[in-house]
Amino acid sequence: MDTIWLTGAEWFAVLRIGLGLWWLESWRHKDRKAWFERGSGIAWAADIASGHRWSAVRRGFDTVVAPRPRTMAYVVVYAELALGLGLIAGFLTPVALVGGLLLNVLYFVLMIHDWAEQGQNSMMALISLVGLFGMAWQTWSVDSALGLFR
């Protein structure tokens, strides 16, 4: 593989770190008080799910998320933080990439009617796939330093 300026593995690390920064920004801009105390994030998602064009999304939300809104708010917010930190540091990178991919797919499906959300989530999912199959943990990562996932 010929590259300019950095090696291929280093470019994959740049992509991984960039995705991690994207997740970290997603966590940083959330109003955690609103999410945790007023349930605003889950209430917003419930409103979208209730009018979703696919009944499976409505039923899934009502089964998994609606009965435990406070817990799910913590899961969403801290999953984004964990993904961001894990990808930036390159710690348990394959797990973070798969977890991020799954979260992006869930967000994509929930927000199927919103073109902006579709674009963001499809690009983040694509970066996760490229990072996973490009083994983006090979350099500049805790995983590499510890000899994990060789």
PDB file of C-alpha atoms in Angstrom:
ATOM      1  CA  MET A   1       0.000   0.000   0.000  1.00  0.00           C
ATOM      2  CA  ASP A   2       1.460   3.336  -1.028  1.00  0.00           C
ATOM      3  CA  THR A   3       0.470   6.357   1.032  1.00  0.00           C
ATOM      4  CA  ILE A   4       1.551   9.939   1.448  1.00  0.00           C
ATOM      5  CA  TRP A   5       3.046  11.275   4.684  1.00  0.00           C
ATOM      6  CA  LEU A   6       1.929   8.421   6.992  1.00  0.00           C
ATOM      7  CA  THR A   7       1.877   4.647   6.685  1.00  0.00           C
ATOM      8  CA  GLY A   8      -1.366   2.836   5.923  1.00  0.00           C
ATOM      9  CA  ALA A   9      -1.673   1.697   9.535  1.00  0.00           C
ATOM     10  CA  GLU A  10      -1.144   5.273  10.729  1.00  0.00           C
ATOM     11  CA  TRP A  11      -3.877   6.556   8.387  1.00  0.00           C
ATOM     12  CA  PHE A  12      -6.243   3.926   9.819  1.00  0.00           C
ATOM     13  CA  ALA A  13      -5.294   5.172  13.285  1.00  0.00           C
ATOM     14  CA  VAL A  14      -6.095   8.746  12.209  1.00  0.00           C
ATOM     15  CA  LEU A  15      -9.498   7.537  10.989  1.00  0.00           C
ATOM     16  CA  ARG A  16     -10.086   5.663  14.269  1.00  0.00           C
ATOM     17  CA  ILE A  17      -9.125   8.675  16.367  1.00  0.00           C
ATOM     18  CA  GLY A  18     -11.303  10.954  14.234  1.00  0.00           C
ATOM     19  CA  LEU A  19     -14.290   8.659  14.754  1.00  0.00           C
ATOM     20  CA  GLY A  20     -13.544   8.638  18.464  1.00  0.00           C
ATOM     21  CA  LEU A  21     -13.518  12.433  18.499  1.00  0.00           C
ATOM     22  CA  TRP A  22     -16.877  12.400  16.683  1.00  0.00           C
ATOM     23  CA  TRP A  23     -18.364  10.148  19.381  1.00  0.00           C
ATOM     24  CA  LEU A  24     -16.793  12.263  22.121  1.00  0.00           C
ATOM     25  CA  GLU A  25     -18.349  15.401  20.604  1.00  0.00           C
ATOM     26  CA  SER A  26     -21.710  13.641  20.466  1.00  0.00           C
ATOM     27  CA  TRP A  27     -21.373  12.981  24.203  1.00  0.00           C
ATOM     28  CA  ARG A  28     -20.027  16.455  25.003  1.00  0.00           C
ATOM     29  CA  HIS A  29     -22.835  18.411  23.390  1.00  0.00           C
ATOM     30  CA  LYS A  30     -25.600  16.465  25.175  1.00  0.00           C
ATOM     31  CA  ASP A  31     -27.336  18.335  27.974  1.00  0.00           C
ATOM     32  CA  ARG A  32     -26.852  15.590  30.535  1.00  0.00           C
ATOM     33  CA  LYS A  33     -29.042  17.294  33.138  1.00  0.00           C
ATOM     34  CA  ALA A  34     -31.907  17.316  30.624  1.00  0.00           C
ATOM     35  CA  TRP A  35     -31.238  13.710  29.636  1.00  0.00           C
ATOM     36  CA  PHE A  36     -30.935  12.358  33.189  1.00  0.00           C
ATOM     37  CA  GLU A  37     -33.299  14.546  35.206  1.00  0.00           C
ATOM     38  CA  ARG A  38     -36.002  15.461  32.705  1.00  0.00           C
ATOM     39  CA  GLY A  39     -35.668  12.516  30.325  1.00  0.00           C
ATOM     40  CA  SER A  40     -35.549  14.802  27.298  1.00  0.00           C
ATOM     41  CA  GLY A  41     -33.447  12.554  25.056  1.00  0.00           C
ATOM     42  CA  ILE A  42     -35.557   9.450  25.540  1.00  0.00           C
ATOM     43  CA  ALA A  43     -38.779  11.487  25.324  1.00  0.00           C
ATOM     44  CA  TRP A  44     -37.599  12.897  21.982  1.00  0.00           C
ATOM     45  CA  ALA A  45     -36.777   9.383  20.738  1.00  0.00           C
ATOM     46  CA  ALA A  46     -40.160   8.100  22.021  1.00  0.00           C
ATOM     47  CA  ASP A  47     -41.931  10.789  20.011  1.00  0.00           C
ATOM     48  CA  ILE A  48     -40.037   9.773  16.873  1.00  0.00           C
ATOM     49  CA  ALA A  49     -40.598   6.054  17.501  1.00  0.00           C
ATOM     50  CA  SER A  50     -44.344   6.530  18.101  1.00  0.00           C
ATOM     51  CA  GLY A  51     -44.809   7.965  14.617  1.00  0.00           C
ATOM     52  CA  HIS A  52     -42.275   5.717  12.881  1.00  0.00           C
ATOM     53  CA  ARG A  53     -43.274   4.281   9.521  1.00  0.00           C
ATOM     54  CA  TRP A  54     -42.093   0.800  10.547  1.00  0.00           C
ATOM     55  CA  SER A  55     -44.167  -0.928  13.210  1.00  0.00           C
ATOM     56  CA  ALA A  56     -41.169  -3.044  14.275  1.00  0.00           C
ATOM     57  CA  VAL A  57     -39.385   0.127  15.394  1.00  0.00           C
ATOM     58  CA  ARG A  58     -42.414   1.254  17.414  1.00  0.00           C
ATOM     59  CA  ARG A  59     -42.797  -2.168  19.030  1.00  0.00           C
ATOM     60  CA  GLY A  60     -39.071  -2.498  19.696  1.00  0.00           C
ATOM     61  CA  PHE A  61     -38.896   0.929  21.329  1.00  0.00           C
ATOM     62  CA  ASP A  62     -41.988   0.199  23.428  1.00  0.00           C
ATOM     63  CA  THR A  63     -40.519  -3.130  24.537  1.00  0.00           C
ATOM     64  CA  VAL A  64     -36.895  -2.201  25.187  1.00  0.00           C
ATOM     65  CA  VAL A  65     -36.633   1.536  25.839  1.00  0.00           C
ATOM     66  CA  ALA A  66     -40.002   2.846  27.045  1.00  0.00           C
ATOM     67  CA  PRO A  67     -40.192   0.699  30.210  1.00  0.00           C
ATOM     68  CA  ARG A  68     -36.786   1.962  31.412  1.00  0.00           C
ATOM     69  CA  PRO A  69     -36.256   5.525  30.166  1.00  0.00           C
ATOM     70  CA  ARG A  70     -33.805   6.601  32.883  1.00  0.00           C
ATOM     71  CA  THR A  71     -31.613   3.538  32.441  1.00  0.00           C
ATOM     72  CA  MET A  72     -31.639   3.914  28.669  1.00  0.00           C
ATOM     73  CA  ALA A  73     -30.664   7.592  28.959  1.00  0.00           C
ATOM     74  CA  TYR A  74     -27.572   6.555  30.922  1.00  0.00           C
ATOM     75  CA  VAL A  75     -26.840   3.741  28.468  1.00  0.00           C
ATOM     76  CA  VAL A  76     -26.967   6.058  25.447  1.00  0.00           C
ATOM     77  CA  VAL A  77     -24.993   8.928  26.975  1.00  0.00           C
ATOM     78  CA  TYR A  78     -22.264   6.821  28.536  1.00  0.00           C
ATOM     79  CA  ALA A  79     -22.027   4.468  25.559  1.00  0.00           C
ATOM     80  CA  GLU A  80     -21.123   7.488  23.425  1.00  0.00           C
ATOM     81  CA  LEU A  81     -18.495   8.543  25.987  1.00  0.00           C
ATOM     82  CA  ALA A  82     -17.040   5.023  26.171  1.00  0.00           C
ATOM     83  CA  LEU A  83     -16.921   4.734  22.391  1.00  0.00           C
ATOM     84  CA  GLY A  84     -15.187   8.079  22.073  1.00  0.00           C
ATOM     85  CA  LEU A  85     -12.562   7.383  24.702  1.00  0.00           C
ATOM     86  CA  GLY A  86     -12.011   3.797  23.573  1.00  0.00           C
ATOM     87  CA  LEU A  87     -11.479   4.767  19.946  1.00  0.00           C
ATOM     88  CA  ILE A  88      -9.254   7.744  20.719  1.00  0.00           C
ATOM     89  CA  ALA A  89      -7.046   5.666  23.006  1.00  0.00           C
ATOM     90  CA  GLY A  90      -7.346   2.569  20.846  1.00  0.00           C
ATOM     91  CA  PHE A  91      -8.465   0.458  23.797  1.00  0.00           C
ATOM     92  CA  LEU A  92     -10.610  -2.589  23.000  1.00  0.00           C
ATOM     93  CA  THR A  93     -10.856  -1.071  19.544  1.00  0.00           C
ATOM     94  CA  PRO A  94     -12.663  -3.925  17.740  1.00  0.00           C
ATOM     95  CA  VAL A  95     -15.286  -3.986  20.504  1.00  0.00           C
ATOM     96  CA  ALA A  96     -15.712  -0.199  20.257  1.00  0.00           C
ATOM     97  CA  LEU A  97     -15.948  -0.324  16.466  1.00  0.00           C
ATOM     98  CA  VAL A  98     -18.622  -3.031  16.520  1.00  0.00           C
ATOM     99  CA  GLY A  99     -20.496  -1.299  19.363  1.00  0.00           C
ATOM    100  CA  GLY A 100     -20.390   2.021  17.519  1.00  0.00           C
ATOM    101  CA  LEU A 101     -21.538   0.365  14.317  1.00  0.00           C
ATOM    102  CA  LEU A 102     -24.530  -1.160  16.116  1.00  0.00           C
ATOM    103  CA  LEU A 103     -25.410   2.151  17.787  1.00  0.00           C
ATOM    104  CA  ASN A 104     -25.188   3.971  14.452  1.00  0.00           C
ATOM    105  CA  VAL A 105     -27.446   1.379  12.827  1.00  0.00           C
ATOM    106  CA  LEU A 106     -29.994   1.819  15.631  1.00  0.00           C
ATOM    107  CA  TYR A 107     -29.836   5.612  15.282  1.00  0.00           C
ATOM    108  CA  PHE A 108     -30.091   5.296  11.479  1.00  0.00           C
ATOM    109  CA  VAL A 109     -33.183   3.096  11.661  1.00  0.00           C
ATOM    110  CA  LEU A 110     -34.893   5.259  14.284  1.00  0.00           C
ATOM    111  CA  MET A 111     -34.201   8.423  12.290  1.00  0.00           C
ATOM    112  CA  ILE A 112     -34.952   6.897   8.862  1.00  0.00           C
ATOM    113  CA  HIS A 113     -36.993   9.952   7.867  1.00  0.00           C
ATOM    114  CA  ASP A 114     -34.258  12.507   8.722  1.00  0.00           C
ATOM    115  CA  TRP A 115     -31.719  12.888   5.886  1.00  0.00           C
ATOM    116  CA  ALA A 116     -29.150  14.703   8.037  1.00  0.00           C
ATOM    117  CA  GLU A 117     -29.180  11.969  10.664  1.00  0.00           C
ATOM    118  CA  GLN A 118     -28.978   9.314   7.962  1.00  0.00           C
ATOM    119  CA  GLY A 119     -25.877  10.960   6.517  1.00  0.00           C
ATOM    120  CA  GLN A 120     -24.082  11.247   9.825  1.00  0.00           C
ATOM    121  CA  ASN A 121     -24.911   7.739  10.980  1.00  0.00           C
ATOM    122  CA  SER A 122     -24.164   6.091   7.645  1.00  0.00           C
ATOM    123  CA  MET A 123     -20.745   7.798   7.498  1.00  0.00           C
ATOM    124  CA  MET A 124     -19.915   6.870  11.093  1.00  0.00           C
ATOM    125  CA  ALA A 125     -20.985   3.273  10.372  1.00  0.00           C
ATOM    126  CA  LEU A 126     -18.814   3.219   7.242  1.00  0.00           C
ATOM    127  CA  ILE A 127     -15.803   4.487   9.209  1.00  0.00           C
ATOM    128  CA  SER A 128     -16.443   1.773  11.811  1.00  0.00           C
ATOM    129  CA  LEU A 129     -16.433  -0.906   9.093  1.00  0.00           C
ATOM    130  CA  VAL A 130     -13.273   0.470   7.482  1.00  0.00           C
ATOM    131  CA  GLY A 131     -11.591   0.684  10.887  1.00  0.00           C
ATOM    132  CA  LEU A 132     -12.642  -2.859  11.755  1.00  0.00           C
ATOM    133  CA  PHE A 133     -11.538  -4.476   8.491  1.00  0.00           C
ATOM    134  CA  GLY A 134      -8.455  -2.231   8.283  1.00  0.00           C
ATOM    135  CA  MET A 135      -7.533  -3.283  11.842  1.00  0.00           C
ATOM    136  CA  ALA A 136      -7.207   0.343  12.962  1.00  0.00           C
ATOM    137  CA  TRP A 137      -5.758  -0.732  16.317  1.00  0.00           C
ATOM    138  CA  GLN A 138      -2.377  -1.709  14.827  1.00  0.00           C
ATOM    139  CA  THR A 139      -0.658   1.570  15.693  1.00  0.00           C
ATOM    140  CA  TRP A 140      -1.035   4.483  18.108  1.00  0.00           C
ATOM    141  CA  SER A 141      -3.229   2.401  20.397  1.00  0.00           C
ATOM    142  CA  VAL A 142      -3.323   0.831  23.827  1.00  0.00           C
ATOM    143  CA  ASP A 143      -4.324  -2.413  22.072  1.00  0.00           C
ATOM    144  CA  SER A 144      -1.077  -2.364  20.064  1.00  0.00           C
ATOM    145  CA  ALA A 145       1.017  -1.529  23.122  1.00  0.00           C
ATOM    146  CA  LEU A 146      -0.535  -4.456  25.029  1.00  0.00           C
ATOM    147  CA  GLY A 147      -0.337  -6.828  22.051  1.00  0.00           C
ATOM    148  CA  LEU A 148      -4.113  -7.282  21.882  1.00  0.00           C
ATOM    149  CA  PHE A 149      -6.059  -8.332  18.768  1.00  0.00           C
ATOM    150  CA  ARG A 150      -3.055  -9.289  16.635  1.00  0.00           C
TER     151      ARG A 150
END
